[in-house]
XYZ file of C-alpha atoms in Angstrom:
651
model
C -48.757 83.538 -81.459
C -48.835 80.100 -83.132
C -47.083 77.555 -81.633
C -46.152 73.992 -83.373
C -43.978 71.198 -83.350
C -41.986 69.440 -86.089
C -41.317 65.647 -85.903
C -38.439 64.746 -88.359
C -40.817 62.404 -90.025
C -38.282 60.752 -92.358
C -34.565 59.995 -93.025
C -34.138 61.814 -96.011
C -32.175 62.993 -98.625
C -28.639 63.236 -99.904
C -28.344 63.861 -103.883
C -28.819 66.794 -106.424
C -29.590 64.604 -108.776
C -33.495 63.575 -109.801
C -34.943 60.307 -108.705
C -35.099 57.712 -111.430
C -38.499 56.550 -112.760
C -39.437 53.044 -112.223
C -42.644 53.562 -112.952
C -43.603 49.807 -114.050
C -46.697 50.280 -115.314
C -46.284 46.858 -117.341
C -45.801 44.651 -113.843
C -49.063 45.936 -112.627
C -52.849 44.572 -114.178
C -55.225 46.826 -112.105
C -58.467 45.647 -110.065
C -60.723 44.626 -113.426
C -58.038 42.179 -113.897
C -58.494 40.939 -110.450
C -61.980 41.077 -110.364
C -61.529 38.449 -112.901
C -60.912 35.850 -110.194
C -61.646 37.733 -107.182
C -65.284 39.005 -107.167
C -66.422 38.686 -103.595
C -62.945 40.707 -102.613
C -63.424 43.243 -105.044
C -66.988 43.750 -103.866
C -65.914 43.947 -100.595
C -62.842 46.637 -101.447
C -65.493 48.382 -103.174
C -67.000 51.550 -101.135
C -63.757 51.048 -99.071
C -61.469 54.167 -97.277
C -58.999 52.107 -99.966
C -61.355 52.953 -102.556
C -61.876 56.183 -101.697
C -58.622 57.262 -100.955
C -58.293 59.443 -103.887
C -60.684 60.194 -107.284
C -60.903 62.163 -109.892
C -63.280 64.569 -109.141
C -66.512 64.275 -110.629
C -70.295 64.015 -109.797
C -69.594 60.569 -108.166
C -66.801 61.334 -105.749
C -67.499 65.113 -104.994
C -69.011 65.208 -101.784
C -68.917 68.852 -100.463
C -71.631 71.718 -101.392
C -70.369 73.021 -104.146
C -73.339 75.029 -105.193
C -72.121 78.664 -104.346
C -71.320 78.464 -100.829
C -69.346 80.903 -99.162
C -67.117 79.816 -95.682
C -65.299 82.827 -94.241
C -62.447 81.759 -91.716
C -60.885 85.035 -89.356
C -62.208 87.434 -92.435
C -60.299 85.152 -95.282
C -63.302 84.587 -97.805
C -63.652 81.078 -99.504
C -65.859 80.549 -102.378
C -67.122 77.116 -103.667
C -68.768 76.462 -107.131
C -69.237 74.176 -109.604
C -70.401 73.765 -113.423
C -71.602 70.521 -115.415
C -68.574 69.221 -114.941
C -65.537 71.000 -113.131
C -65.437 72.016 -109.507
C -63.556 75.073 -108.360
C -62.301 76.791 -105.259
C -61.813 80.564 -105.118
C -59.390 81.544 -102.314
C -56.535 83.306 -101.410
C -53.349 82.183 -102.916
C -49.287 82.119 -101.191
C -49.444 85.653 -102.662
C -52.494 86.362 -100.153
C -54.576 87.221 -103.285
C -57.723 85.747 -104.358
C -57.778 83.200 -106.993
C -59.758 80.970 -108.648
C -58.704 77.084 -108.410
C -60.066 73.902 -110.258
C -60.513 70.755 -107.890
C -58.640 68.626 -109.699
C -59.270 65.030 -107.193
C -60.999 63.727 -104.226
C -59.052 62.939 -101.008
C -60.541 60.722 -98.578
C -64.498 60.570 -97.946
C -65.330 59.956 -94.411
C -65.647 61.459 -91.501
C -64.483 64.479 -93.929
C -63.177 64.862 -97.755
C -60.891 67.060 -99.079
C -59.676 68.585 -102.241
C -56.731 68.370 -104.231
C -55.351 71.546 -106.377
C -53.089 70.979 -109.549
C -50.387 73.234 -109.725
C -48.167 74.213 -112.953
C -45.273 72.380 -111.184
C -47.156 69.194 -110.529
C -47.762 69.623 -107.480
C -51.187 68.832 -105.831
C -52.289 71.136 -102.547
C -54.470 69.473 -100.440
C -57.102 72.119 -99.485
C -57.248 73.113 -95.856
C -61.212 73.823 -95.278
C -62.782 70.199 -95.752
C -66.084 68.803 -95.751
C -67.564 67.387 -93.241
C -69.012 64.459 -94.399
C -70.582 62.970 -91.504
C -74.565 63.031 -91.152
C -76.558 66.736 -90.259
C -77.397 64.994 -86.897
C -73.982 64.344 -86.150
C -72.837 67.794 -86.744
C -71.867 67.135 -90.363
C -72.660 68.435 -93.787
C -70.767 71.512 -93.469
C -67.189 73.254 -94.549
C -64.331 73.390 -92.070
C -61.114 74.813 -91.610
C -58.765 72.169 -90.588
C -57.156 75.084 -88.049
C -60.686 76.297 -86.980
C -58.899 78.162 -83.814
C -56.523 80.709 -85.615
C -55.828 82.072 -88.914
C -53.986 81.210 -91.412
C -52.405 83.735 -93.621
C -50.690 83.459 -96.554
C -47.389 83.955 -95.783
C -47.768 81.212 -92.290
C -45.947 77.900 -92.217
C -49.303 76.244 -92.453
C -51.129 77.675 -95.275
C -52.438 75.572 -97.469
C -50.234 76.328 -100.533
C -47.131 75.409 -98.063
C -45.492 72.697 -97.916
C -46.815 70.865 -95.154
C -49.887 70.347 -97.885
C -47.966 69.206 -100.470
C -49.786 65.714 -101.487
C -46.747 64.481 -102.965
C -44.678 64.872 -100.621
C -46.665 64.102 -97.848
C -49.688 61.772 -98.663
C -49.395 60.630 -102.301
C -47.448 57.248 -101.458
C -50.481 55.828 -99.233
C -52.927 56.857 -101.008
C -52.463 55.662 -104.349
C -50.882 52.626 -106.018
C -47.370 51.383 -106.988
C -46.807 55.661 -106.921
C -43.803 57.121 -108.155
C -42.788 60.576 -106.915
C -40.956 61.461 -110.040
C -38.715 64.800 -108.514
C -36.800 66.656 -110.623
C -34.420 68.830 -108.364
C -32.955 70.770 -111.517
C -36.694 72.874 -111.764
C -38.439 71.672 -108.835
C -41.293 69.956 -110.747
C -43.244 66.679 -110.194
C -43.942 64.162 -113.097
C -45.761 61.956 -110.233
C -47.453 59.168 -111.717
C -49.615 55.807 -109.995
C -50.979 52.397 -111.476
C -54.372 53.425 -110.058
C -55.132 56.205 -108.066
C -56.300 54.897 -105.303
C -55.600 51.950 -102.869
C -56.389 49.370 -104.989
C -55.715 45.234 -105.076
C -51.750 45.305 -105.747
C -51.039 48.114 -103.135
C -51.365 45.312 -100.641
C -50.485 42.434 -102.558
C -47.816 43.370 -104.784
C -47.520 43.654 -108.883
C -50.111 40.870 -110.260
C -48.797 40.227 -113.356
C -46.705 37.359 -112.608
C -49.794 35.880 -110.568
C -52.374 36.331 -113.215
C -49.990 34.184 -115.750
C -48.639 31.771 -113.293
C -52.715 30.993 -112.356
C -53.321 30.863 -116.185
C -50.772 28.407 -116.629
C -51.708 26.600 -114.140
C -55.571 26.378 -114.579
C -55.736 23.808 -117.258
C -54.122 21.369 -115.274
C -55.597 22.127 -111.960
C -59.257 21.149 -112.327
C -59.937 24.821 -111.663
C -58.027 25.088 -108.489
C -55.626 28.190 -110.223
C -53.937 29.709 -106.732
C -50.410 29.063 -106.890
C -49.647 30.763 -103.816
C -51.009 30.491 -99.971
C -53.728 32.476 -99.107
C -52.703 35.744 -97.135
C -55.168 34.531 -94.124
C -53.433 31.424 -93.253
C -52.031 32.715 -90.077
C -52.558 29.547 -87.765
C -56.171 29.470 -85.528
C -57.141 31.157 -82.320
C -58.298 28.371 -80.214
C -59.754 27.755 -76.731
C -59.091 25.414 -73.762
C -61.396 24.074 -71.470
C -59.895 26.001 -68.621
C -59.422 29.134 -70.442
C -61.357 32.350 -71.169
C -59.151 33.882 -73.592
C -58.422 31.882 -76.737
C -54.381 31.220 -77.663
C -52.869 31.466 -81.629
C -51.696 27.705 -82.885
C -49.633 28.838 -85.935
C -46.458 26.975 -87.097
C -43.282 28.966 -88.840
C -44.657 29.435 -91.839
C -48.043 30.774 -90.301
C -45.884 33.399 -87.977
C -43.925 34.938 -90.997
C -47.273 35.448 -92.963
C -48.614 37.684 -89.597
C -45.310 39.301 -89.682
C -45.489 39.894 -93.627
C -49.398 41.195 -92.800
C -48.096 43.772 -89.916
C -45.567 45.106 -92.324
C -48.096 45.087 -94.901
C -50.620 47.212 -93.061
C -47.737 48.949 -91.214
C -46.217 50.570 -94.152
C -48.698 53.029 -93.749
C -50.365 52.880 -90.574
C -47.738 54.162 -88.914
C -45.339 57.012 -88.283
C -42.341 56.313 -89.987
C -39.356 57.333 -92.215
C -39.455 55.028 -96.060
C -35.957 54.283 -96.613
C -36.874 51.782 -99.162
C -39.641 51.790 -102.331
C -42.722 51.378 -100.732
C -43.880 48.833 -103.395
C -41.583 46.700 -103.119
C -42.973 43.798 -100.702
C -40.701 42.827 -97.323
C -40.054 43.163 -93.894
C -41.064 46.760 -92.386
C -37.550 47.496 -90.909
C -36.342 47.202 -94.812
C -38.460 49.772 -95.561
C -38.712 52.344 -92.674
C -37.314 53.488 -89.416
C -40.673 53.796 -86.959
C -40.813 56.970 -85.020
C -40.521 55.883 -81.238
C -42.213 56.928 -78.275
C -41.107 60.326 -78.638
C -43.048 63.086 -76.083
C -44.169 64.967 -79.345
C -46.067 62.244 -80.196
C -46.764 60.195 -77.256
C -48.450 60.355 -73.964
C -45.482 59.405 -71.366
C -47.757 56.600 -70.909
C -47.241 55.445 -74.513
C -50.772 56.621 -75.675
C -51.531 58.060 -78.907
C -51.106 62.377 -78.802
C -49.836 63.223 -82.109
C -51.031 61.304 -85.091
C -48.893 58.328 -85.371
C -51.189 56.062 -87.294
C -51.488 52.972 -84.913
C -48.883 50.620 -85.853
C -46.298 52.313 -83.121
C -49.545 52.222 -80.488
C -50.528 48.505 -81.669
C -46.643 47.521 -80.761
C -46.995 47.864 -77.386
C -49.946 46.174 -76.602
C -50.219 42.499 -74.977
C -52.342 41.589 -78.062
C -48.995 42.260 -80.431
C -47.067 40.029 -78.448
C -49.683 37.317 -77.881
C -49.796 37.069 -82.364
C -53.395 39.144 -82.938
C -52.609 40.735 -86.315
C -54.641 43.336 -88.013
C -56.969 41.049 -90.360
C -58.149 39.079 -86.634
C -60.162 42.433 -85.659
C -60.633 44.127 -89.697
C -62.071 42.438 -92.548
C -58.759 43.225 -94.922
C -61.308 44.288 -97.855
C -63.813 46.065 -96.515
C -61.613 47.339 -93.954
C -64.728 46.837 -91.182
C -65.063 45.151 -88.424
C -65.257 41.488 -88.488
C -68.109 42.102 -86.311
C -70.572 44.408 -84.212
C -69.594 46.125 -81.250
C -68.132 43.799 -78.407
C -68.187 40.807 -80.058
C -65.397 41.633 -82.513
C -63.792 41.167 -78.968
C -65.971 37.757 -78.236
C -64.138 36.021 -80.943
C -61.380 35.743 -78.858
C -62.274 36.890 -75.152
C -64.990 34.454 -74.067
C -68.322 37.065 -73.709
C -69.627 35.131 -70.519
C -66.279 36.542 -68.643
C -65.815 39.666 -69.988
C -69.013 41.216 -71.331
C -70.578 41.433 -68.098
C -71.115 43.413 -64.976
C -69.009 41.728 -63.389
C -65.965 42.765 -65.405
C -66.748 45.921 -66.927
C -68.596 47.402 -63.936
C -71.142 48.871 -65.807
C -75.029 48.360 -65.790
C -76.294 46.096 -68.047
C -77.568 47.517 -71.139
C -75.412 51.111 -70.303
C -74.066 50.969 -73.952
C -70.636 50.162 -72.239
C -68.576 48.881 -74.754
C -64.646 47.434 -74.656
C -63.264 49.565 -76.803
C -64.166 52.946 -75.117
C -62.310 51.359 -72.317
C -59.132 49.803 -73.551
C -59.144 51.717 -76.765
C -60.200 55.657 -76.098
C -60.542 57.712 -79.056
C -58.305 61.097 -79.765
C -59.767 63.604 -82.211
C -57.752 64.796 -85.093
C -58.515 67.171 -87.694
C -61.273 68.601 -85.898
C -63.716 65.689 -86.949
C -61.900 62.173 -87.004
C -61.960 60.339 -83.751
C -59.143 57.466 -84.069
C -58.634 54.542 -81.108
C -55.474 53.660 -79.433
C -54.470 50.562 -80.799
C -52.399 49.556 -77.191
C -55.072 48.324 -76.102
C -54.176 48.987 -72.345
C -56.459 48.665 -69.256
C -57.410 51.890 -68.105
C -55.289 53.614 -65.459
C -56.867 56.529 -64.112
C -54.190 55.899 -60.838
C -51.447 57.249 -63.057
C -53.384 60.101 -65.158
C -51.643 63.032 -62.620
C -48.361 61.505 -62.030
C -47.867 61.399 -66.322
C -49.970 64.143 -67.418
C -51.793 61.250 -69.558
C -55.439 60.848 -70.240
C -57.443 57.812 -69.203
C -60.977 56.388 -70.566
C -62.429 56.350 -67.293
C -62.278 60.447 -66.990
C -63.168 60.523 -70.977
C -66.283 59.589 -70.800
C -67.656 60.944 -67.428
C -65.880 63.952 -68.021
C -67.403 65.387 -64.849
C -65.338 63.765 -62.749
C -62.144 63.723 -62.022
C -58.793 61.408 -61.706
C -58.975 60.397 -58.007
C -62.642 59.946 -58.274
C -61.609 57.197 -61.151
C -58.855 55.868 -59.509
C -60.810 55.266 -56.258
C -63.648 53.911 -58.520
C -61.254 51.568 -59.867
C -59.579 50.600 -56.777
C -62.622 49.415 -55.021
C -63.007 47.233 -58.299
C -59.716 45.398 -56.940
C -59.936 45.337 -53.583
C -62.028 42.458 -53.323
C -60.361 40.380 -55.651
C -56.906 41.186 -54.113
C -55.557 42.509 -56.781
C -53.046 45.114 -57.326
C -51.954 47.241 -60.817
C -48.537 46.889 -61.153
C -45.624 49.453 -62.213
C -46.245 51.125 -65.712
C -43.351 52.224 -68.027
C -45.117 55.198 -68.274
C -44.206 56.460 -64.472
C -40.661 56.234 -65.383
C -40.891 58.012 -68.936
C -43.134 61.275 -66.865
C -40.080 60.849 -64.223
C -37.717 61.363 -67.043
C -39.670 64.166 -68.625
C -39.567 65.931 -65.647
C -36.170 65.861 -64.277
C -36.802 63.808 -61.180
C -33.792 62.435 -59.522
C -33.059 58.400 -59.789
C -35.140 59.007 -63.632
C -32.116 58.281 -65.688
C -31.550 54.674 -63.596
C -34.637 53.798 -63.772
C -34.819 54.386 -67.573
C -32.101 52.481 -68.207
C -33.871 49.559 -66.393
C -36.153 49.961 -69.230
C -34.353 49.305 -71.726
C -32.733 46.505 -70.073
C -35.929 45.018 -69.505
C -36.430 42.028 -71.367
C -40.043 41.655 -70.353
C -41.369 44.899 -72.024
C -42.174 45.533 -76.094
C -39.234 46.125 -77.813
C -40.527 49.575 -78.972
C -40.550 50.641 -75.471
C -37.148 49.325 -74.764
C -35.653 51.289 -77.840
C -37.545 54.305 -76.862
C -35.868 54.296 -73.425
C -32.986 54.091 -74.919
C -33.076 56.840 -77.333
C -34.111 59.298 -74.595
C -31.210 58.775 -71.742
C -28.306 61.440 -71.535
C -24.841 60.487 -72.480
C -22.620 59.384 -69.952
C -20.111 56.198 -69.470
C -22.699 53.929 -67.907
C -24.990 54.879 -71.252
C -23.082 54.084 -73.932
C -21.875 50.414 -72.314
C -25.535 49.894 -71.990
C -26.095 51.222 -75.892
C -22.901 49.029 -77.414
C -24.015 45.953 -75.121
C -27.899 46.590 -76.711
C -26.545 46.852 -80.358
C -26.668 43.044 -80.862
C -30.225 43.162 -79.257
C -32.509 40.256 -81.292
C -34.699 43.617 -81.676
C -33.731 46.323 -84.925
C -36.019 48.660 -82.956
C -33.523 48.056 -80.078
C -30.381 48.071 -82.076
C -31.454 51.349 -83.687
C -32.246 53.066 -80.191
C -28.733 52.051 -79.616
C -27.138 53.179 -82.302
C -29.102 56.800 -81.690
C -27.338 56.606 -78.174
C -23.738 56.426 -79.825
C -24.315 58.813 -82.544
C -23.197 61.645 -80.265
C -19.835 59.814 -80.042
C -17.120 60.760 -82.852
C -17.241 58.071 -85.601
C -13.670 57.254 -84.467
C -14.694 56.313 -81.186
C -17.662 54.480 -82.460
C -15.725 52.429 -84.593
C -15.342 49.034 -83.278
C -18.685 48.875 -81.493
C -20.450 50.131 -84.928
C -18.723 48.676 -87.808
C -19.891 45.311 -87.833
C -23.063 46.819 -87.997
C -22.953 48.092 -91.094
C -23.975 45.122 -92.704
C -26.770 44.104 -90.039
C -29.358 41.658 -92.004
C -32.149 45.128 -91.227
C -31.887 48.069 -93.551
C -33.135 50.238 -90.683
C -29.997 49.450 -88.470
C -27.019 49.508 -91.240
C -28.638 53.238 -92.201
C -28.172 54.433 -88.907
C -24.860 52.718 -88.666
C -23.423 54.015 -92.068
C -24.795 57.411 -90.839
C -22.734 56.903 -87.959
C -19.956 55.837 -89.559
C -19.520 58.617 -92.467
C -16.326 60.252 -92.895
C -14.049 58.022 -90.869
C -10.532 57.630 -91.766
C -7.762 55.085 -91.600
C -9.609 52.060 -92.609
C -7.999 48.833 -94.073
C -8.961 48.725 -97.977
C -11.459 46.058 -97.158
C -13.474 47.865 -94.468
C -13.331 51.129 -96.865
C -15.047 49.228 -99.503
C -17.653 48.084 -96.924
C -18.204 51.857 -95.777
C -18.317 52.678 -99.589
C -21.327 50.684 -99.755
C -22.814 51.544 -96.920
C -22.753 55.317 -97.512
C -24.120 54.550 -101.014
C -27.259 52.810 -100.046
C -27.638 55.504 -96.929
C -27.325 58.140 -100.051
C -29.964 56.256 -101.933
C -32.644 56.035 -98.957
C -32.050 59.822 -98.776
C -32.536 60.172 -102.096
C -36.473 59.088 -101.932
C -37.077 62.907 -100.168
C -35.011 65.168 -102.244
C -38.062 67.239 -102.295
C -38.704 68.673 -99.174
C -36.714 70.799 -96.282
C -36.185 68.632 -93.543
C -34.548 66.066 -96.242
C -32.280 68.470 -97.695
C -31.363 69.193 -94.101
C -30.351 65.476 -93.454
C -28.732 66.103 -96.944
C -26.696 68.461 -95.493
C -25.778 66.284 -91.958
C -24.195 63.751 -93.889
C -22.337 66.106 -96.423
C -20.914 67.369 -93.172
C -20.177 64.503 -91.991
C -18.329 63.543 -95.062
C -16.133 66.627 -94.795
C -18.023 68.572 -98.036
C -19.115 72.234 -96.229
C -19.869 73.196 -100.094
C -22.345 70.385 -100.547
C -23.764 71.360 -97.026
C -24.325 75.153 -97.869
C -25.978 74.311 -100.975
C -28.379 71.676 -99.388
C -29.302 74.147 -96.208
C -30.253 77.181 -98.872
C -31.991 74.422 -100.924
C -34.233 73.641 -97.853
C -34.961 77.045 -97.169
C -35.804 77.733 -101.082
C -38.118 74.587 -100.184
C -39.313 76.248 -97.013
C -38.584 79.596 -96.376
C -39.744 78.694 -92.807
C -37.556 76.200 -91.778
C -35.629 77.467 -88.857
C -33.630 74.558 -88.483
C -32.143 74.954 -91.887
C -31.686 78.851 -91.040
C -29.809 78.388 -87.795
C -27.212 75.711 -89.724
C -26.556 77.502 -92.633
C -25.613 80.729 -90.611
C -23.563 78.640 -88.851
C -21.780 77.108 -91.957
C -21.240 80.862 -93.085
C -19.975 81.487 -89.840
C -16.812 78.870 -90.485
C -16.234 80.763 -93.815
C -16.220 84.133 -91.591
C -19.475 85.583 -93.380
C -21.279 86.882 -90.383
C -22.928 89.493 -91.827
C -24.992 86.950 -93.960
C -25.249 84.597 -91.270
C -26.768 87.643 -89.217
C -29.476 87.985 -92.187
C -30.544 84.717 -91.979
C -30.986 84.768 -87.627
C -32.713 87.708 -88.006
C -35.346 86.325 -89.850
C -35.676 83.574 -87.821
C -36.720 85.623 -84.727
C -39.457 87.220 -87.153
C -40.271 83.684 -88.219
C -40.169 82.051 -84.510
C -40.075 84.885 -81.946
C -41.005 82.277 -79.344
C -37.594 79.617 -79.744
C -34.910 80.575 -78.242
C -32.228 78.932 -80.427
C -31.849 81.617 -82.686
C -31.938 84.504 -80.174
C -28.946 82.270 -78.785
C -27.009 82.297 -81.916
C -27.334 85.688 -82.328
C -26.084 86.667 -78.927
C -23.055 84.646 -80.031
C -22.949 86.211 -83.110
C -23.131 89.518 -81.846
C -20.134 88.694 -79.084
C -18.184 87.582 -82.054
């Protein structure tokens, strides 16, 4: 029996209607025109993860054995060949019938590469046994199935024909440059297109055109000296003083917005988030998504990485986030390496003398100990890719039993267990009289497990004005309604955080709009995107406003219909689709979007469970009895739709 969660990964949809193209080609030069000017960049970028991120597949990007090889997964046969120029995969199809694919790109190229599939549609599959690209010594050079523990047949939520491997729906916007999805809801076909196809120059920096002609114009009266804009590294300096071991950021205002423009930057896709906004557009991240909080699928109660959430969520937490350290102080923004070797990427800032020694790390000399195996533990995903926590915490092994949450001490001597690291670490203290102090994490594993006093102390979280906003809104967005809840949520909506303000607005959401009025309104035209969504979503369908105030919910619900919009394409948008309709008193837009999802993804349970219940109100049991049945074929282990059954049935 196959057990998985689904994360609502994105705010999405709310139109019939297909997406307009704004493909503009014209606005974007491509690398050779930056290359021009750039050289030592482009050489850097060159050989990248951005470079590789997607190619056509040819002799030069095709790194698997394609020469005939044969990888059999639970009895389902996989066949991969080649001629002097095409690449193909022979496998079994959604019908569960072998067929004979051409590879059409490249995705990715280290630790492992996959392989894209064209469909009629214009869809592209992503592949679901990989190559393991890593050395022979290393265990590489091999195929893989991404789900190497169970099998996947063809009619399972995960096969690789599903939608969960859809590349345009679910990788194509990071991957490739100024993309455009291109939907068509009327025949369910893609017309995706990109500038370049992989993560080129002006997926970080924006469009060039209007650089490359404001540096012409500019060059023959410059002596040479052709940038018209400040370079994206002036961020202020990381300095020392002579009492200090750790260096401090001197930036002014205009140095702090260019980190903050970086973190979004980077953010936009290192992180788990919803896009509410075009992703090529350039701004402030909270314009352009809604970041997934601390949520248990997807965190440790701790706040370590469990799911794959892409660091930026991890990164906010960490003491290095608040103290300025943005992503280009630790990566080489080109190359995407390290700006240097092992610890002292870490020396540049954390005097070497202190903290690469014995005396800190506790270690022997010359062990191999390194600081990122302690404050930044790796978690393997797909089967191959080991990925660091980017919250750069000091280890508590103290805690490990009491949250359920790994710790680095314990994942590298794996022989041993919590107390023995705990007591390790303890004796580290004592002399020093030092003591580790309360963790957010204790209260979250409190909460998680229904211990008495949880609820107060997780509302002292997110009245804590000490801890990372992310935290704080995560608190929030996990405590029970009740009266002393929602004065703490309406008191946090005017929080200097939009992380904050949105975990408040979650709060009230189970509130009728009527009620939430007041408190909510003036929200709907916060300065973030990310807030006024949630607001307008909040909002939808109330009655009895003053002209004035309609016309200011008018416009709210149009640019929360317009965020939707950018998912019209998969199940869990049409779902959200269907929310609002609700909410806007249309059941017949509703029913349509819930049987759209499920024509999307016949596996959605979600979207089965909501549309019975919409036939319900229009006294069509008998259909809505259809549709719960095959949900308990679909998910025998939830117990929502054995639930609404039972209430069916009593009906």
């Amino acid at each position: 029996m196959k057990v998985f969660s689904l994360s609502v990964l994105c705010l999405l949809i709310n139109a019939i209607l297909p997406l307009a193209s704004s493909f503009a080609e014209e606005a974007y030069v491509g690398v050779e025109v930056c290359a021009e000017c750039h050289q030592h960049q482009t050489q850097l970028w060159q050989g990248s993860h951005h470079d590789w991120a997607m190619k056509p597949a040819n002799a030069d990007s095709v790194l698997g054995n394609f020469e005939s090889q044969t990888f059999d997964h639970y009895g389902q046969k996989t066949l991969f060949t080649r001629n002097s120029e095409k690449y193909f995969i022979e496998s079994e199809n959604s019908e569960g019938e072998s067929e004979r694919f051409e590879v059409a790109y490249t995705f990715g190229f280290h630790p492992l590469q996959q392989y894209l599939i064209e469909f009629p549609d214009g869809r592209l599959q992503a592949f679901s046994v990989a190559w393991d690209s890593r050395p022979l010594a290393e265990g590489g050079q091999r195929w893989f199935h991404l789900y190497p523990d169970e099998a996947i047949p063809a009619d399972d939520v995960l096969h690789w024909t599903g939608p969960y491997f859809t590349w345009n729906t679910r990788c194509a916007a990071c991957h490739s440059t100024n993309l455009q999805r291109n939907y068509n809801p009327t025949d369910n076909r893609y017309q995706t297109q990109w500038s370049e196809i992989n993560v080129a120059c002006e997926a970080c920096h924006g469009a060039g055109k209007a650089h490359v002609e404001s540096a012409k114009q500019l060059g023959s009266k410059s002596n040479g000296k052709v940038l018209p804009f400040e370079p994206i590294g002036a961020m202020g300096q990381w300095l020392h003083s002579e009492t200090s071991t750790t260096a401090s950021l001197t930036a002014n205002e205009k140095q702090q917005q260019a980190a903050k423009e970086q973190l979004s930057m980077c953010g936009s896709c290192h992180s788990r988030r919803a896009l509410i906004d075009d992703l090529n557009k350039p701004g402030d991240f909270h314009q352009q998504h809604q970041l997934q909080t601390l949520d248990q699928r997807l965190y440790h109660a701790d706040g370590q990485i469990l799911d794959e959430v892409y660091v930026l969520g991890s990164f906010l937490q960490s003491k290095m986030h608040a103290k300025g350290v943005v992503c280009s102080n630790c990566h080489e923004p080109h190359s995407l390496k390290l700006r240097a070797q092992g610890n002292a990427v870490c020396a540049q800032c954390h005097q070497p003398q202190v903290f690469d020694t014995p005396a800190h790390h506790h270690h022997p000399e010359g062990s191999g100990s390194q600081c990122a195996n302690c404050h930044m533990p790796e978690t393997t995903y797909m089967v191959v890719d080991p990925r660091r926590d980017h919250s750069l915490r000091i280890p508590r092994p103290d805690l490990s039993d009491k949250t359920g949450a790994p710790n680095a001490c314990t994942q590298c001597h794996e022989d041993k267990t919590n107390g023995w690291a705990s007591e390790a670490l303890m004796a580290w203290l004592k002399p020093r009289n030092m003591t580790l102090p309360k963790h957010y994490g204790e209260v979250f594993a409190a909460y998680r497990a229904g211990e008495a006093g949880a609820v107060q102390a997780l509302m002292s979280l997110a009245m804590d004005p000490d801890l990372a906003p992310l935290v704080s809104a995560s608190a929030l967005t996990q405590l029970p309604l009740n009266p002393q809840v929602v004065l703490l949520a309406q008191a946090k909506l005017y929080d200097p955080s939009p992380l904050v303000r949105q975990g408040a607005l979650t709060v009230l959401e189970a509130l009728p709009a009527a009620q939430n009025r007041d408190d909510v309104f003036p929200l709907l035209q916060d300065p973030v995107k990310s807030v006024r969504l949630i607001a307008a979503r909040l909002l939808a369908g109330l009655a009895g406003l003053a002209p004035s105030e309609q016309l200011i919910l008018d416009a709210s619900i149009k640019e929360l219909s317009e965020a939707l919009r950018l998912h019209q394409d998969t199940a869990s948008g049409q779902i959200n689709l269907a929310n609002l309709a609700l909410r806007l008193n249309k059941p017949e837009d509703a029913e349509w979007a819930y049987r759209r999802a499920l024509m999307l993804d016949r596996h959605n349970v979600g979207a089965r469970l909501n549309l019975a219940d919409q036939l319900r109100q229009q006294q069509k049991d008998s259909e809505g009895e259809v549709l719960l049945r095959q949900a308990l074929v679909l998910a025998p282990a939830l117990a929502p739709p054995e639930h609404a059954l039972g209430l069916l049935l009593v009906r």
